[in-house]
Short mmCIF file of C-alpha atoms in Angstrom, two decimals:
data_model
loop_
_atom_site.label_atom_id
_atom_site.label_comp_id
_atom_site.label_asym_id
_atom_site.label_seq_id
_atom_site.Cartn_x
_atom_site.Cartn_y
_atom_site.Cartn_z
CA MET K 1 67.94 7.59 1.89
CA ILE K 2 71.36 7.83 0.40
CA GLU K 3 72.94 7.49 3.78
CA ARG K 4 71.03 4.41 4.84
CA LEU K 5 71.58 2.75 1.44
CA ARG K 6 75.48 3.19 2.24
CA GLU K 7 74.96 1.61 5.64
CA LEU K 8 73.19 -1.10 4.01
CA ILE K 9 75.99 -2.03 1.49
CA ARG K 10 79.39 -1.06 2.77
CA ASP K 11 81.43 -1.16 -0.43
CA PRO K 12 81.09 2.03 -2.13
CA GLU K 13 81.64 0.91 -5.43
CA ARG K 14 78.29 -0.70 -5.30
CA VAL K 15 76.30 2.32 -4.31
CA VAL K 16 76.66 5.11 -7.22
CA THR K 17 74.76 8.22 -6.49
CA GLY K 18 75.12 11.85 -8.64
CA GLU K 19 76.03 11.00 -12.36
CA ILE K 20 74.70 7.63 -13.09
CA GLU K 21 75.77 6.32 -16.49
CA ASP K 22 73.38 6.57 -19.59
CA LYS K 23 73.32 2.80 -20.02
CA TYR K 24 71.84 2.16 -16.68
CA LEU K 25 69.19 4.79 -17.19
CA THR K 26 67.72 3.24 -20.48
CA ASP K 27 67.51 -0.28 -22.51
CA GLN K 28 68.97 -1.78 -25.35
CA LEU K 29 67.69 0.54 -27.91
CA GLY K 30 68.77 3.83 -25.92
CA ARG K 31 65.84 6.08 -27.22
CA LEU K 32 64.07 6.42 -23.73
CA LYS K 33 66.01 7.77 -20.77
CA GLY K 34 64.88 7.64 -17.31
CA THR K 35 65.92 9.15 -13.77
CA ALA K 36 67.02 7.71 -10.49
CA ARG K 37 68.50 8.76 -7.26
CA ALA K 38 70.93 5.82 -6.92
CA LEU K 39 72.08 2.71 -8.62
CA VAL K 40 72.91 -0.13 -6.26
CA PHE K 41 74.62 -3.66 -7.22
CA PRO K 42 73.70 -6.13 -4.91
CA ILE K 43 75.75 -9.27 -4.55
CA SER K 44 73.35 -11.53 -1.94
CA THR K 45 69.65 -12.08 -1.35
CA GLU K 46 70.21 -10.45 2.34
CA GLU K 47 71.46 -7.05 0.31
CA VAL K 48 68.37 -7.27 -2.15
CA ALA K 49 65.93 -7.73 0.82
CA ALA K 50 67.49 -5.12 2.75
CA VAL K 51 67.39 -2.32 0.02
CA MET K 52 63.86 -3.34 -0.72
CA LYS K 53 62.76 -3.07 2.69
CA LEU K 54 64.42 0.61 3.04
CA ALA K 55 62.58 1.63 -0.32
CA TRP K 56 59.11 0.13 1.41
CA GLU K 57 59.96 2.20 4.04
CA GLU K 58 60.84 5.05 2.28
CA ARG K 59 58.22 4.76 -0.52
CA VAL K 60 61.05 4.79 -3.14
CA PRO K 61 60.63 3.40 -6.40
CA VAL K 62 62.65 0.48 -7.58
CA THR K 63 63.37 -0.70 -11.02
CA PRO K 64 65.19 -4.05 -11.20
CA ARG K 65 67.93 -4.75 -14.12
CA GLY K 66 69.74 -7.06 -15.44
CA ALA K 67 71.89 -6.77 -18.43
CA GLY K 68 69.82 -4.18 -19.92
CA THR K 69 68.90 -5.73 -23.24
CA ASN K 70 65.06 -4.90 -23.04
CA LEU K 71 63.76 -3.69 -26.23
CA VAL K 72 60.54 -1.94 -24.65
CA GLY K 73 61.85 0.12 -21.80
CA SER K 74 61.22 -1.99 -18.99
CA THR K 75 64.57 -0.95 -17.52
CA VAL K 76 63.85 2.55 -17.79
CA PRO K 77 63.83 4.06 -14.20
CA GLN K 78 61.62 7.20 -13.58
CA GLY K 79 61.72 9.62 -10.63
CA ASP K 80 63.95 9.66 -7.62
CA GLY K 81 64.45 6.01 -6.81
CA ILE K 82 66.80 3.22 -6.94
CA ILE K 83 68.33 1.39 -9.86
CA LEU K 84 68.83 -2.36 -8.69
CA ASP K 85 71.57 -3.96 -11.12
CA LEU K 86 71.53 -7.71 -10.15
CA SER K 87 74.51 -8.22 -12.95
CA ARG K 88 76.71 -8.94 -10.34
CA MET K 89 74.88 -11.69 -8.70
CA ASN K 90 76.12 -14.23 -11.32
CA ARG K 91 76.93 -17.52 -9.74
CA ILE K 92 76.24 -21.01 -11.09
CA LEU K 93 75.15 -22.22 -7.61
CA GLU K 94 74.41 -25.96 -8.59
CA VAL K 95 74.23 -28.13 -11.46
CA ASP K 96 72.38 -31.53 -10.40
CA GLY K 97 72.67 -34.00 -13.13
CA GLU K 98 70.22 -36.57 -10.85
CA THR K 99 67.44 -34.17 -10.95
CA PHE K 100 68.15 -32.43 -14.39
CA THR K 101 68.09 -28.83 -12.38
CA ALA K 102 70.45 -26.16 -12.18
CA THR K 103 70.25 -23.40 -9.33
CA ILE K 104 71.57 -20.24 -10.29
CA GLU K 105 71.46 -16.53 -9.28
CA PRO K 106 69.45 -14.05 -12.08
CA GLY K 107 72.66 -12.17 -13.06
CA VAL K 108 73.97 -15.46 -15.15
CA VAL K 109 74.24 -14.61 -18.86
CA LEU K 110 72.33 -16.75 -21.13
CA GLN K 111 75.36 -17.97 -23.60
CA ASP K 112 77.78 -18.55 -20.23
CA PHE K 113 74.95 -20.92 -18.91
CA GLN K 114 74.35 -22.57 -21.78
CA ALA K 115 77.53 -23.05 -22.55
CA HIS K 116 78.37 -24.66 -19.14
CA VAL K 117 75.78 -26.99 -18.92
CA GLU K 118 76.38 -28.06 -22.26
CA SER K 119 80.18 -28.95 -21.56
CA LEU K 120 78.51 -31.17 -18.89
CA GLY K 121 76.13 -32.96 -21.13
CA LEU K 122 73.53 -31.08 -20.68
CA PHE K 123 70.96 -28.79 -22.18
CA TYR K 124 69.10 -25.51 -21.65
CA PRO K 125 66.58 -25.10 -24.59
CA PRO K 126 65.24 -21.53 -24.48
CA ASP K 127 67.16 -19.49 -27.08
CA PRO K 128 66.16 -15.87 -27.25
CA GLY K 129 67.97 -14.12 -30.10
CA GLU K 130 69.97 -12.21 -27.46
CA LYS K 131 72.48 -14.21 -26.04
CA THR K 132 74.08 -11.67 -23.61
CA ALA K 133 70.80 -11.38 -21.77
CA THR K 134 70.62 -12.45 -18.18
CA ILE K 135 68.43 -15.77 -16.79
CA GLY K 136 66.65 -13.35 -14.45
CA GLY K 137 65.60 -11.07 -17.23
CA ASN K 138 64.60 -13.96 -19.49
CA ILE K 139 62.36 -14.99 -16.59
CA SER K 140 61.20 -11.60 -16.05
CA THR K 141 59.81 -11.52 -19.77
CA ASN K 142 59.23 -15.18 -20.33
CA ALA K 143 61.66 -14.99 -23.18
CA GLY K 144 61.06 -17.17 -26.16
CA GLY K 145 63.35 -17.66 -29.03
CA MET K 146 63.71 -19.78 -32.30
CA ARG K 147 63.45 -23.20 -30.34
CA ALA K 148 59.92 -22.24 -28.73
CA VAL K 149 58.32 -24.66 -31.46
CA LYS K 150 59.97 -27.61 -30.01
CA TYR K 151 61.16 -26.83 -26.87
CA GLY K 152 58.48 -24.25 -25.43
CA VAL K 153 59.46 -20.84 -23.57
CA THR K 154 61.55 -19.88 -20.68
CA ARG K 155 58.31 -20.50 -18.73
CA ASP K 156 58.56 -23.92 -19.37
CA TYR K 157 62.03 -24.45 -17.93
CA VAL K 158 61.50 -22.52 -14.51
CA ARG K 159 61.13 -25.12 -11.63
CA GLY K 160 61.32 -22.62 -8.82
CA LEU K 161 62.21 -19.09 -7.95
CA GLU K 162 63.42 -17.37 -4.58
CA LEU K 163 61.92 -14.03 -4.57
CA VAL K 164 61.89 -10.56 -2.34
CA LEU K 165 58.97 -9.14 -2.08
CA ALA K 166 58.23 -5.15 -2.32
CA ASP K 167 58.59 -5.04 1.65
CA GLY K 168 61.70 -7.20 1.74
CA ARG K 169 60.08 -10.20 2.62
CA VAL K 170 62.02 -13.30 0.91
CA ILE K 171 59.90 -16.29 -0.49
CA THR K 172 60.55 -19.36 -2.32
CA VAL K 173 58.08 -20.75 -4.77
CA GLY K 174 58.47 -23.97 -6.66
CA SER K 175 61.23 -26.66 -6.17
CA LYS K 176 63.00 -29.19 -8.11
CA ASN K 177 60.08 -31.65 -8.12
CA VAL K 178 58.30 -31.98 -11.47
CA LYS K 179 55.01 -32.14 -10.17
CA ASP K 180 53.30 -29.86 -7.89
CA ALA K 181 49.58 -29.62 -6.82
CA SER K 182 50.25 -28.01 -3.68
CA GLY K 183 48.30 -24.94 -3.70
CA LEU K 184 48.48 -21.93 -6.10
CA ALA K 185 51.23 -21.98 -8.63
CA LEU K 186 52.81 -18.74 -7.25
CA LYS K 187 55.93 -18.95 -9.39
CA GLN K 188 53.75 -18.46 -12.36
CA LEU K 189 52.73 -14.86 -11.18
CA PHE K 190 56.45 -13.85 -11.65
CA ILE K 191 57.47 -14.90 -14.48
CA GLY K 192 57.01 -12.57 -17.38
CA ALA K 193 55.97 -9.82 -14.85
CA GLU K 194 58.96 -7.61 -15.79
CA GLY K 195 59.99 -6.63 -12.25
CA THR K 196 56.62 -5.58 -11.03
CA LEU K 197 55.66 -8.00 -8.53
CA GLY K 198 59.26 -8.94 -6.93
CA VAL K 199 62.60 -9.43 -7.28
CA ILE K 200 64.16 -12.78 -8.47
CA THR K 201 67.28 -13.55 -6.44
CA LYS K 202 67.73 -17.26 -7.08
CA CYS K 203 66.50 -19.40 -9.93
CA ILE K 204 65.83 -23.53 -10.24
CA LEU K 205 65.83 -24.38 -14.08
CA LYS K 206 64.95 -27.48 -15.61
CA LEU K 207 67.63 -29.33 -17.72
CA ILE K 208 67.44 -31.73 -20.30
CA PRO K 209 70.08 -34.22 -21.95
CA LYS K 210 71.93 -32.69 -24.59
CA PRO K 211 70.61 -33.57 -28.34
CA GLU K 212 73.13 -35.97 -30.13
CA THR K 213 73.40 -33.79 -33.35
CA SER K 214 71.67 -30.76 -34.93
CA LEU K 215 70.89 -29.90 -38.77
CA SER K 216 69.72 -26.83 -40.25
CA VAL K 217 67.62 -26.80 -43.51
CA LEU K 218 66.55 -23.50 -45.90
CA VAL K 219 63.79 -23.85 -48.00
CA PRO K 220 63.32 -21.41 -50.36
CA TYR K 221 59.57 -20.53 -51.89
CA GLY K 222 58.52 -18.23 -54.80
CA GLY K 223 55.94 -16.58 -52.04
CA LEU K 224 55.60 -16.01 -48.55
CA ARG K 225 51.88 -17.32 -48.77
CA SER K 226 52.97 -20.67 -49.89
CA GLY K 227 56.13 -20.93 -47.51
CA ILE K 228 53.99 -20.06 -44.28
CA ALA K 229 51.27 -22.46 -45.49
CA SER K 230 53.91 -25.13 -45.72
CA VAL K 231 54.63 -24.63 -41.98
CA ILE K 232 51.20 -26.21 -41.16
CA GLU K 233 52.16 -29.13 -43.35
CA ILE K 234 55.37 -29.75 -41.61
CA ILE K 235 53.81 -29.58 -37.99
CA LYS K 236 51.18 -32.14 -39.10
CA ALA K 237 53.93 -34.32 -40.62
CA ASN K 238 55.20 -34.71 -36.75
CA ALA K 239 59.10 -34.00 -37.87
CA ASN K 240 59.07 -32.14 -34.52
CA PRO K 241 61.64 -29.64 -35.78
CA THR K 242 63.14 -27.60 -33.21
CA ALA K 243 62.83 -24.28 -35.02
CA ILE K 244 60.92 -22.75 -38.06
CA GLU K 245 61.82 -19.36 -39.04
CA PHE K 246 60.21 -17.21 -41.91
CA ILE K 247 62.35 -14.52 -43.77
CA GLU K 248 61.13 -12.62 -46.89
CA ARG K 249 63.73 -12.07 -50.02
CA SER K 250 63.57 -8.36 -49.29
CA VAL K 251 64.42 -9.06 -45.66
CA VAL K 252 67.49 -11.36 -46.27
CA GLU K 253 68.77 -8.72 -48.58
CA LEU K 254 69.13 -6.11 -45.55
CA GLY K 255 70.96 -9.02 -43.78
CA GLU K 256 73.33 -10.08 -46.58
CA ARG K 257 74.26 -6.11 -47.07
CA PHE K 258 74.78 -6.08 -43.29
CA THR K 259 76.73 -8.93 -43.03
CA GLY K 260 78.27 -9.92 -46.52
CA VAL K 261 76.91 -13.20 -46.81
CA THR K 262 75.36 -14.49 -49.93
CA PHE K 263 72.12 -16.32 -49.21
CA PRO K 264 71.49 -19.30 -51.77
CA CYS K 265 68.59 -19.17 -54.35
CA PRO K 266 68.11 -15.60 -54.97
CA GLN K 267 65.25 -15.58 -56.90
CA ALA K 268 62.91 -16.84 -53.79
CA LYS K 269 60.69 -14.38 -52.41
CA ALA K 270 60.64 -16.15 -49.24
CA TYR K 271 62.64 -18.53 -47.16
CA ILE K 272 61.60 -20.99 -44.42
CA LEU K 273 64.32 -21.77 -42.46
CA LEU K 274 64.44 -25.21 -40.09
CA THR K 275 66.60 -26.84 -37.35
CA PHE K 276 66.30 -30.68 -36.54
CA ASP K 277 67.88 -32.07 -33.29
CA GLY K 278 68.29 -35.15 -31.26
CA PRO K 279 69.58 -38.63 -32.45
CA ARG K 280 71.09 -38.93 -35.70
CA GLU K 281 68.72 -41.50 -37.21
CA LEU K 282 65.68 -39.42 -36.00
CA VAL K 283 67.47 -35.98 -37.40
CA ALA K 284 67.87 -38.05 -41.01
CA SER K 285 64.65 -39.36 -40.76
CA SER K 286 62.72 -36.01 -39.53
CA VAL K 287 64.48 -34.27 -42.53
CA GLU K 288 63.48 -36.73 -45.02
CA ARG K 289 59.77 -36.13 -44.05
CA VAL K 290 60.03 -32.58 -44.24
CA LYS K 291 61.81 -32.63 -47.72
CA ALA K 292 58.98 -34.70 -48.86
CA VAL K 293 56.30 -32.34 -47.51
CA THR K 294 57.98 -29.20 -48.86
CA GLY K 295 58.23 -30.91 -52.25
CA ARG K 296 54.38 -31.04 -52.34
CA THR K 297 53.89 -27.45 -50.94
CA GLY K 298 55.96 -25.64 -54.05
CA ALA K 299 59.32 -25.29 -52.56
CA LEU K 300 62.04 -24.08 -55.14
CA ASP K 301 64.58 -26.01 -53.31
CA PHE K 302 65.64 -27.88 -50.22
CA ILE K 303 69.23 -26.84 -48.91
CA GLU K 304 70.39 -28.83 -46.17
CA LEU K 305 72.89 -27.05 -44.15
CA SER K 306 75.48 -29.70 -43.63
CA ASP K 307 78.17 -27.32 -43.83
CA PRO K 308 78.90 -25.63 -40.43
CA ALA K 309 80.36 -22.53 -42.06
CA LEU K 310 77.62 -22.21 -44.28
CA SER K 311 74.80 -22.84 -41.43
CA ALA K 312 76.84 -20.61 -39.15
CA ASP K 313 76.21 -18.17 -42.24
CA ILE K 314 72.59 -18.25 -42.85
CA TRP K 315 71.94 -18.23 -39.23
CA ARG K 316 73.95 -15.41 -38.53
CA VAL K 317 71.93 -13.38 -41.26
CA ARG K 318 68.75 -14.72 -39.43
CA GLY K 319 70.15 -13.22 -36.16
CA CYS K 320 71.39 -9.97 -37.11
CA LEU K 321 68.11 -8.38 -39.00
CA VAL K 322 67.21 -5.86 -36.61
CA LYS K 323 70.83 -4.53 -36.37
CA ALA K 324 70.63 -4.46 -40.32
CA VAL K 325 67.77 -2.30 -39.91
CA GLU K 326 69.48 -0.31 -37.42
CA ALA K 327 72.68 0.72 -38.99
CA TYR K 328 70.45 2.43 -41.92
CA SER K 329 67.42 3.95 -39.88
CA GLU K 330 65.97 4.24 -36.49
CA GLN K 331 63.32 1.67 -36.02
CA GLU K 332 60.18 0.66 -33.69
CA PRO K 333 60.58 -3.16 -33.04
CA VAL K 334 57.11 -5.13 -32.54
CA ASP K 335 56.87 -8.90 -31.45
CA LEU K 336 53.25 -9.47 -31.52
CA VAL K 337 52.07 -12.98 -31.98
CA VAL K 338 49.23 -14.44 -33.82
CA PRO K 339 47.59 -18.22 -34.28
CA ILE K 340 50.15 -19.63 -36.72
CA ASN K 341 47.35 -20.31 -39.30
CA ARG K 342 46.78 -16.28 -39.60
CA SER K 343 50.39 -15.51 -39.92
CA ALA K 344 50.57 -15.12 -43.52
CA GLU K 345 47.29 -13.19 -43.40
CA PHE K 346 48.79 -10.75 -40.72
CA ILE K 347 51.83 -10.47 -43.07
CA GLU K 348 49.99 -9.55 -46.05
CA PHE K 349 48.14 -7.04 -44.20
CA VAL K 350 51.53 -5.49 -43.01
CA HIS K 351 52.38 -5.08 -46.63
CA ASP K 352 49.30 -3.47 -47.56
CA THR K 353 49.68 -0.98 -44.55
CA GLU K 354 53.15 -0.39 -45.37
CA ALA K 355 52.14 0.33 -49.12
CA ARG K 356 49.15 2.62 -48.29
CA THR K 357 51.18 4.75 -45.54
CA ASP K 358 54.36 4.55 -47.07
CA MET K 359 56.45 3.73 -43.93
CA GLN K 360 58.56 1.00 -44.57
CA MET K 361 57.86 -2.30 -42.66
CA VAL K 362 60.03 -5.17 -42.24
CA ALA K 363 58.66 -8.62 -41.41
CA PHE K 364 60.26 -11.81 -40.22
CA GLY K 365 59.60 -14.16 -37.21
CA HIS K 366 59.20 -17.36 -35.69
CA ALA K 367 56.82 -19.17 -38.04
CA GLY K 368 55.96 -22.02 -35.69
CA ASP K 369 54.61 -20.27 -33.21
CA GLY K 370 52.96 -17.14 -35.05
CA ASN K 371 55.30 -14.89 -33.22
CA VAL K 372 56.23 -11.86 -35.83
CA HIS K 373 59.06 -9.64 -35.40
CA LEU K 374 58.21 -6.31 -37.25
CA CYS K 375 60.62 -3.39 -37.74
CA ILE K 376 58.87 -0.18 -38.21
CA VAL K 377 61.40 2.26 -40.08
CA ARG K 378 61.63 5.81 -39.57
CA GLY K 379 63.50 6.87 -42.68
CA SER K 380 63.96 10.19 -43.22
CA ARG K 381 60.58 11.75 -41.14
CA SER K 382 60.96 14.48 -38.35
CA ASP K 383 60.77 13.90 -35.05
CA ALA K 384 56.99 14.96 -35.14
CA ASP K 385 55.72 13.11 -38.22
CA TRP K 386 57.56 9.68 -36.94
CA GLN K 387 55.76 9.78 -33.34
CA ARG K 388 52.67 10.77 -35.30
CA GLU K 389 52.64 8.30 -37.74
CA LEU K 390 54.11 5.67 -35.88
CA THR K 391 51.69 5.73 -33.14
CA GLN K 392 48.92 5.38 -36.04
CA ASN K 393 50.47 2.89 -37.59
CA MET K 394 51.00 0.71 -34.52
CA PHE K 395 47.59 0.84 -33.83
CA THR K 396 46.34 -0.13 -36.87
CA LEU K 397 48.63 -3.04 -36.71
CA TYR K 398 47.86 -4.10 -33.02
CA ASN K 399 44.18 -4.06 -33.62
CA LYS K 400 44.48 -6.34 -36.72
CA ALA K 401 46.49 -8.88 -34.74
CA TYR K 402 43.98 -8.91 -32.23
CA ALA K 403 41.10 -9.19 -34.62
CA LEU K 404 42.93 -12.39 -35.94
CA GLY K 405 43.14 -13.81 -32.22
CA GLY K 406 46.77 -12.44 -31.41
CA LEU K 407 48.32 -10.75 -28.58
CA THR K 408 50.54 -7.49 -27.93
CA SER K 409 53.98 -9.52 -27.43
CA GLY K 410 55.04 -12.85 -27.94
CA GLU K 411 58.73 -12.30 -26.12
CA HIS K 412 59.42 -8.84 -25.28
CA GLY K 413 57.00 -8.15 -22.72
CA ILE K 414 55.38 -4.60 -22.56
CA GLY K 415 57.50 -2.15 -20.89
CA ILE K 416 56.77 1.54 -21.64
CA ALA K 417 56.65 1.22 -25.17
CA LYS K 418 53.63 -1.05 -25.94
CA ARG K 419 51.44 -0.13 -22.98
CA PRO K 420 49.03 1.79 -24.96
CA TYR K 421 48.40 -0.99 -27.18
CA PHE K 422 48.22 -3.51 -24.60
CA LEU K 423 45.65 -1.26 -22.69
CA ALA K 424 43.88 -0.91 -25.74
CA ASN K 425 42.94 -4.51 -26.51
CA THR K 426 43.17 -6.18 -23.13
CA PRO K 427 39.67 -6.74 -21.44
CA GLY K 428 39.01 -4.44 -18.51
CA GLU K 429 37.99 -7.37 -16.41
CA ASN K 430 41.66 -8.80 -17.35
CA LEU K 431 43.21 -5.70 -16.31
CA ASP K 432 41.07 -5.58 -13.11
CA VAL K 433 42.28 -9.22 -12.08
CA MET K 434 46.20 -8.28 -12.82
CA ARG K 435 45.86 -5.04 -10.77
CA SER K 436 44.44 -6.73 -7.72
CA LEU K 437 47.42 -8.91 -7.88
CA LYS K 438 49.69 -6.03 -7.92
CA ASP K 439 47.87 -4.16 -5.33
CA ALA K 440 48.18 -7.38 -3.15
CA LEU K 441 52.17 -8.11 -3.77
CA ASP K 442 53.16 -4.02 -3.88
CA PRO K 443 50.24 -2.14 -2.37
CA ARG K 444 52.78 0.75 -2.20
CA HIS K 445 53.60 0.44 -6.24
CA ILE K 446 57.04 0.88 -5.70
CA LEU K 447 58.63 -1.99 -8.27
CA ASN K 448 58.74 -0.79 -11.97
CA ASP K 449 55.14 0.88 -11.28
CA HIS K 450 56.07 3.54 -13.67
CA ILE K 451 56.07 0.67 -16.85
CA SER K 452 53.16 -0.91 -15.44
CA TYR K 453 49.54 -1.50 -16.77
CA LEU K 454 48.51 -2.55 -13.17
CA LYS K 455 47.69 0.69 -11.84
#
């Protein structure tokens, strides 16, 4: 296989065998380490197709990856296969201002793409927390982020995809067109599929005009329940916030220690952090409307973050919470989702579970869409105790989330880490349909099959 790979890709620096760096054998957390026989850096669709055709013929497993920022082990290879690193396919091929689309390669980094289109007066709304992720990776996990409450998630901005299937065939699904009732919506199968059905080689993305202005607001509350209850009222008020985040005071303190930033109103027990964007007059009226709502729902204050430095500091604390936890203990990240009106109930259940098990559980997340982020903290537990107690508590939390109408993942995906919880709570009929699609598109099960719930 290696000799044939080198014939397909003549550049010796883009086919690595022997000792492969650890960073290509794991994900961002670095706790799971896989194995592979070769690491390949393709730079064209033709090269990806040739590598996949070879892998198909020799029945060799393939693990696609981008920047490797995944948190659930989706980029961890297993077996004697190929790691297909798409990070060098990183060209912005076209920004079409007349159709409000961009055509790019999958290795384009999110923050670079957003900066580029904004310099042209355009806007790409999906905004997951990890800005160094690639767009291909975002599509493969249907990444969400803080702006989802107003703008939706990555899926809502994918107009079309060029894909290499498991046997090396190249197909294009979707287009620049806004509407499409032309047969099955094939592109939707590949968005969020974590590289199990095909390899993305080009992306056609929807853009919108860049908002005129943006303003964030911090609203402290005396308790979490009253804070999250206000979210429903804010949404009902039709103020259309871009983001609605919740953070408990105990979690803010971790971020303060990590960043050196001090939050206003330290006597609060919880905070709601909002952003508004659009025309200046509309933003101003929306802020006033929400101020009236929060005044009726028991807010301790209403702090407009009009100072750009203060706003950046507040959002920096929100953005660093996972790293703040990691700074003092290993933790297991969770990104389950529940209906927005059950968020407070679920987080109270988390606190009860934390008290009962003596395992610290740090909660924060996207209050506007019910996406609850948890850090389950290891502390001083031994390896055996950590694995046993973590598994027990994770099943407890996921079972509760499903009982409330929730789901395993809002934006991180399933990967290796969340597979048992997904399987335990997903109806068998649903799994049968998913597995039938996998068998149809990858009957030899060579694409990311080891992480898959599709076998």
